[in-house]
Coordinates of C-alpha atoms in Angstrom, one line a residue:
Chain X
M492 CA 14.9 -2.1 7.1
Y493 CA 17.4 -4.5 8.4
R494 CA 20.2 -3.2 10.6
N495 CA 23.8 -4.4 10.6
D496 CA 23.8 -5.6 7.0
G497 CA 26.2 -3.1 5.5
F498 CA 23.7 -0.8 3.8
R499 CA 23.0 2.8 4.5
E500 CA 19.5 3.6 5.6
L501 CA 17.6 6.3 3.6
N502 CA 15.3 8.6 5.5
R503 CA 11.7 9.1 4.3
Q504 CA 12.5 12.1 2.1
E505 CA 15.5 10.4 0.5
S506 CA 13.4 7.3 -0.1
L507 CA 10.5 9.2 -1.7
S508 CA 12.9 11.1 -3.9
R509 CA 14.3 7.8 -5.3
L510 CA 10.9 6.3 -5.7
A511 CA 9.9 9.3 -7.8
Q512 CA 12.6 8.5 -10.3
V513 CA 11.2 5.2 -11.4
T514 CA 7.9 4.1 -13.0
V515 CA 7.7 0.4 -12.1
G516 CA 7.7 -1.2 -8.7
R517 CA 6.3 -4.4 -7.1
I518 CA 3.2 -4.8 -5.0
V519 CA 3.8 -7.3 -2.2
H520 CA 0.7 -8.9 -0.6
T521 CA -0.8 -12.1 0.6
R522 CA -2.7 -14.4 -1.8
D523 CA -4.3 -17.6 -0.6
A524 CA -2.3 -17.3 2.6
L525 CA 1.0 -17.2 0.6
P526 CA 3.3 -14.3 -0.1
A527 CA 2.7 -12.8 -3.5
V528 CA 4.5 -10.2 -5.5
L529 CA 3.6 -8.5 -8.8
P530 CA 5.5 -5.8 -10.8
V531 CA 3.3 -2.8 -11.8
N532 CA 3.8 0.7 -13.1
F533 CA 2.7 3.4 -10.7
L534 CA 2.6 7.1 -10.0
L535 CA 3.9 8.6 -6.7
E536 CA 1.6 11.2 -5.2
E537 CA 3.0 14.3 -3.4
S538 CA 1.9 12.7 -0.1
G539 CA 4.1 9.7 -0.8
A540 CA 1.1 7.5 -1.6
V541 CA 1.5 5.0 -4.4
L542 CA -1.1 5.0 -7.1
L543 CA -1.8 2.0 -9.4
R544 CA -4.3 1.6 -12.2
T545 CA -5.6 -1.9 -13.0
S546 CA -8.6 -3.9 -14.1
A547 CA -11.6 -3.7 -11.8
S548 CA -12.1 -7.4 -12.1
S549 CA -8.5 -8.4 -11.4
E550 CA -7.6 -10.8 -8.7
L551 CA -5.0 -8.3 -7.6
V552 CA -7.7 -5.8 -6.6
R553 CA -9.6 -8.5 -4.7
A554 CA -6.3 -9.5 -2.9
V555 CA -5.2 -6.1 -1.9
D556 CA -8.3 -3.9 -1.4
G557 CA -8.4 -3.2 2.4
A558 CA -5.2 -5.0 3.1
V559 CA -1.8 -3.8 4.4
V560 CA 0.7 -4.3 1.5
A561 CA 4.2 -3.4 0.7
F562 CA 5.3 -1.6 -2.4
E563 CA 8.9 -1.9 -3.4
A564 CA 11.0 -0.3 -6.1
D565 CA 14.8 -0.5 -6.6
E566 CA 17.6 0.3 -9.0
V567 CA 20.6 -2.0 -9.0
D568 CA 23.9 -1.8 -10.9
V569 CA 25.1 -5.3 -10.9
A570 CA 28.6 -4.4 -12.3
A571 CA 29.2 -1.8 -9.6
Q572 CA 27.4 -3.8 -7.0
S573 CA 25.5 -0.8 -5.9
G574 CA 21.9 0.3 -5.8
W575 CA 19.0 1.4 -3.7
S576 CA 15.7 -0.1 -2.6
V577 CA 12.6 1.7 -1.2
V578 CA 9.6 0.1 0.4
V579 CA 6.3 1.9 1.1
T580 CA 4.1 -0.1 3.6
G581 CA 0.5 0.8 4.2
S582 CA -3.2 0.1 3.6
A583 CA -4.3 -0.4 0.0
S584 CA -7.7 0.7 -1.1
V585 CA -9.7 1.2 -4.3
V586 CA -10.6 4.8 -5.1
T587 CA -14.4 4.8 -4.9
D588 CA -15.2 8.5 -5.0
P589 CA -16.5 9.1 -8.6
D590 CA -15.1 12.6 -8.8
E591 CA -11.6 11.5 -7.7
H592 CA -11.8 8.6 -10.1
E593 CA -12.6 10.9 -13.0
R594 CA -9.7 13.2 -12.0
L595 CA -7.3 10.2 -11.9
V596 CA -8.4 9.0 -15.3
R597 CA -6.9 12.2 -16.6
T598 CA -3.9 12.7 -14.2
G599 CA -3.2 9.2 -12.8
P600 CA -0.8 6.5 -14.0
R601 CA -1.4 5.1 -17.5
S602 CA -2.2 1.4 -18.0
W603 CA 0.2 -0.7 -20.0
V604 CA -2.6 -3.0 -20.8
P605 CA -6.1 -1.4 -21.4
W606 CA -9.0 -3.0 -19.6
P607 CA -12.7 -2.4 -20.2
V608 CA -13.3 -1.2 -16.6
E609 CA -10.3 0.2 -14.7
V610 CA -9.9 1.2 -11.1
F611 CA -7.2 3.0 -9.1
V612 CA -5.6 1.6 -6.1
R613 CA -3.9 3.8 -3.6
I614 CA -1.3 2.6 -1.1
E615 CA -1.0 4.9 1.9
P616 CA 2.6 5.7 2.9
E617 CA 2.3 4.7 6.6
L618 CA 5.8 3.4 6.7
V619 CA 8.5 4.5 4.2
T620 CA 12.0 2.9 4.4
G621 CA 14.9 2.8 2.1
R622 CA 18.5 1.5 1.9
E623 CA 21.4 2.2 -0.3
L624 CA 24.6 0.3 -1.2
V625 CA 27.3 2.4 -2.9
G626 CA 29.8 0.1 -4.5
G627 CA 29.4 -2.9 -2.2
R628 CA 32.7 -4.6 -3.1
T629 CA 34.9 -1.5 -3.2
C630 CA 33.5 0.2 -0.1
Y631 CA 33.2 -2.7 2.2
G632 CA 35.7 -5.1 0.9
V633 CA 38.8 -3.5 2.2
S634 CA 38.4 -3.2 5.9
L635 CA 36.2 -6.1 6.8
P636 CA 37.3 -9.7 6.9
S637 CA 36.2 -11.7 3.8
Chain F
M1257 CA -0.3 -15.8 -11.4
Y1258 CA -3.3 -13.7 -12.0
R1259 CA -5.5 -14.6 -15.0
N1260 CA -7.3 -12.2 -17.3
D1261 CA -4.9 -9.4 -16.9
G1262 CA -3.4 -9.4 -20.4
F1263 CA -0.2 -11.2 -19.7
R1264 CA 1.0 -14.5 -21.1
E1265 CA 1.7 -17.2 -18.5
L1266 CA 5.2 -18.8 -18.5
N1267 CA 5.5 -22.4 -17.7
R1268 CA 7.9 -23.7 -15.1
Q1269 CA 10.7 -24.3 -17.6
E1270 CA 10.3 -20.9 -19.3
S1271 CA 10.2 -19.3 -15.9
L1272 CA 13.4 -20.9 -14.6
S1273 CA 15.2 -20.1 -17.9
R1274 CA 14.4 -16.4 -17.4
L1275 CA 15.4 -16.5 -13.8
A1276 CA 18.8 -18.0 -14.8
Q1277 CA 19.5 -14.9 -16.8
V1278 CA 19.6 -12.5 -13.9
T1279 CA 21.6 -12.2 -10.7
V1280 CA 19.4 -10.0 -8.5
G1281 CA 15.9 -10.8 -7.2
R1282 CA 13.7 -9.9 -4.2
I1283 CA 12.8 -12.1 -1.2
V1284 CA 9.3 -11.5 -0.1
H1285 CA 8.4 -12.5 3.4
T1286 CA 6.6 -11.5 6.6
R1287 CA 8.3 -9.4 9.2
D1288 CA 6.6 -8.4 12.5
A1289 CA 3.3 -9.5 10.8
L1290 CA 3.9 -7.0 7.9
P1291 CA 4.7 -7.8 4.3
A1292 CA 8.4 -7.2 3.7
V1293 CA 10.6 -7.3 0.6
L1294 CA 14.4 -7.1 0.1
P1295 CA 16.5 -7.2 -3.0
V1296 CA 19.4 -9.7 -2.9
N1297 CA 21.8 -11.3 -5.4
F1298 CA 21.3 -15.1 -5.8
L1299 CA 22.2 -18.2 -7.6
L1300 CA 19.7 -20.5 -9.3
E1301 CA 20.4 -24.2 -8.7
E1302 CA 19.6 -26.9 -11.3
S1303 CA 16.6 -28.0 -9.3
G1304 CA 15.2 -24.5 -9.5
A1305 CA 16.0 -23.8 -5.9
V1306 CA 17.2 -20.2 -5.2
L1307 CA 20.3 -19.8 -3.1
L1308 CA 21.2 -16.7 -1.1
R1309 CA 24.3 -15.9 0.9
T1310 CA 23.9 -13.5 3.9
S1311 CA 25.1 -12.7 7.4
A1312 CA 24.4 -15.4 9.9
S1313 CA 23.3 -12.7 12.4
S1314 CA 21.0 -10.8 10.0
E1315 CA 17.4 -10.2 10.8
L1316 CA 16.6 -11.5 7.3
V1317 CA 17.8 -15.0 8.3
R1318 CA 15.7 -14.9 11.5
A1319 CA 12.7 -13.8 9.5
V1320 CA 12.8 -16.4 6.7
D1321 CA 14.4 -19.5 8.2
G1322 CA 11.7 -22.2 8.2
A1323 CA 9.1 -19.9 6.6
V1324 CA 7.4 -20.0 3.2
V1325 CA 8.6 -17.1 1.2
A1326 CA 8.4 -15.8 -2.4
F1327 CA 11.4 -14.9 -4.5
E1328 CA 10.8 -12.6 -7.4
A1329 CA 12.9 -11.4 -10.3
D1330 CA 11.9 -9.4 -13.3
E1331 CA 13.2 -7.5 -16.3
V1332 CA 11.1 -4.6 -17.5
D1333 CA 11.6 -2.4 -20.6
V1334 CA 9.7 0.8 -19.7
A1335 CA 10.0 2.3 -23.2
A1336 CA 8.6 -0.8 -24.9
Q1337 CA 6.2 -1.5 -22.1
S1338 CA 7.3 -5.1 -22.1
G1339 CA 8.9 -7.5 -19.7
W1340 CA 8.7 -10.6 -17.6
S1341 CA 8.4 -11.6 -14.0
V1342 CA 9.1 -14.9 -12.3
V1343 CA 8.2 -15.9 -8.7
V1344 CA 9.5 -19.0 -6.9
T1345 CA 7.4 -19.8 -3.8
G1346 CA 8.5 -22.3 -1.2
S1347 CA 10.1 -23.0 2.2
A1348 CA 13.3 -21.1 3.0
S1349 CA 15.9 -22.7 5.2
V1350 CA 19.5 -22.2 6.3
V1351 CA 22.0 -24.8 5.0
T1352 CA 23.1 -26.4 8.2
D1353 CA 25.1 -29.4 6.8
P1354 CA 28.9 -28.4 7.3
D1355 CA 30.0 -30.3 4.1
E1356 CA 27.4 -28.6 2.0
H1357 CA 28.2 -25.2 3.5
E1358 CA 31.8 -25.7 2.6
R1359 CA 30.9 -26.6 -0.9
L1360 CA 28.7 -23.6 -1.3
V1361 CA 31.5 -21.3 0.0
R1362 CA 33.3 -22.3 -3.1
T1363 CA 30.5 -22.7 -5.6
G1364 CA 27.6 -20.6 -4.2
P1365 CA 26.6 -17.0 -4.8
R1366 CA 29.2 -14.3 -3.8
S1367 CA 28.2 -11.7 -1.2
W1368 CA 28.2 -8.1 -2.3
V1369 CA 28.9 -7.2 1.3
P1370 CA 31.3 -9.5 3.2
W1371 CA 30.3 -10.5 6.7
P1372 CA 32.3 -12.2 9.4
V1373 CA 30.0 -15.2 9.5
E1374 CA 27.9 -16.1 6.5
V1375 CA 25.2 -18.6 5.9
F1376 CA 23.4 -19.9 2.8
V1377 CA 19.6 -19.8 2.6
R1378 CA 17.9 -22.1 0.1
I1379 CA 14.4 -21.5 -1.1
E1380 CA 12.7 -24.6 -2.4
P1381 CA 10.9 -24.2 -5.8
E1382 CA 7.6 -25.7 -4.6
L1383 CA 5.7 -23.3 -6.9
V1384 CA 7.2 -21.6 -9.9
T1385 CA 5.1 -19.1 -11.9
G1386 CA 6.0 -16.5 -14.5
R1387 CA 4.3 -14.0 -16.7
E1388 CA 5.4 -12.0 -19.8
L1389 CA 4.1 -8.9 -21.5
V1390 CA 5.4 -8.4 -25.0
G1391 CA 4.9 -4.7 -26.0
G1392 CA 1.8 -4.0 -23.9
R1393 CA 0.6 -0.9 -25.6
T1394 CA 1.3 -2.1 -29.2
C1395 CA 0.0 -5.6 -28.8
Y1396 CA -3.1 -5.0 -26.8
G1397 CA -4.0 -1.4 -27.6
V1398 CA -5.5 -2.1 -31.0
S1399 CA -8.2 -4.7 -30.6
L1400 CA -9.4 -4.1 -27.1
P1401 CA -11.6 -1.1 -26.0
S1402 CA -9.7 1.6 -24.2

């Protein structure tokens, strides 16, 4: 969260409520020492953890398993110049418990692309931040110098 | 770009063409040694550079000026399970030349939130990657094992 940039901060509960409204976000991580970002569909758990389902052999899994990552989702209305953005930051790890994996096969997020061997990746909600802009031009354009 | 994940790679020109269609993307960077991501509106220059306009005193500027960042934009159709994502990776720097700054005030991206003192940040397109999924479930669900 950046202060003094004209946006309203959302608290943890407001942030998670917005995150629960969408099904696609972006996992932000480091790959070969460079910043990397990849859109993925996800499921939000009650704890605020973000759950992804992907190929066991994917480079994404190798890049994020055991690392601290950020997961971002947003909704932006370009015409109204309004929107929100939520970021969950925390450790990502592959679900290795067989019973939990079995349960998530039934209850977890669905893959958009089926893979022969899938794994679930959970991002712990160690830090949850959000920001909202309600009608940027109309709200802020009047009283501030242009 | 991750291989073997069911997506079609876009070449540089295809990627920049898609990026030119949208006005909001996300700047991915490091903040206090943690991954950080922030949605911003932008303008794509002919060179493929990404141009942002923000407050001169913002924490974002301090975090990205002189750093290698990633800039991501995407369009996703959840119902069709299709979409594309493009990432421009390169050095970010504040435009310091007064003449160029003056020119960009007229021709650059518009701020959604006006600030007393604004700066332009340019991200050089050192690496441009993109990927596309055309109807994930329908295209890939037939021939591959589930």
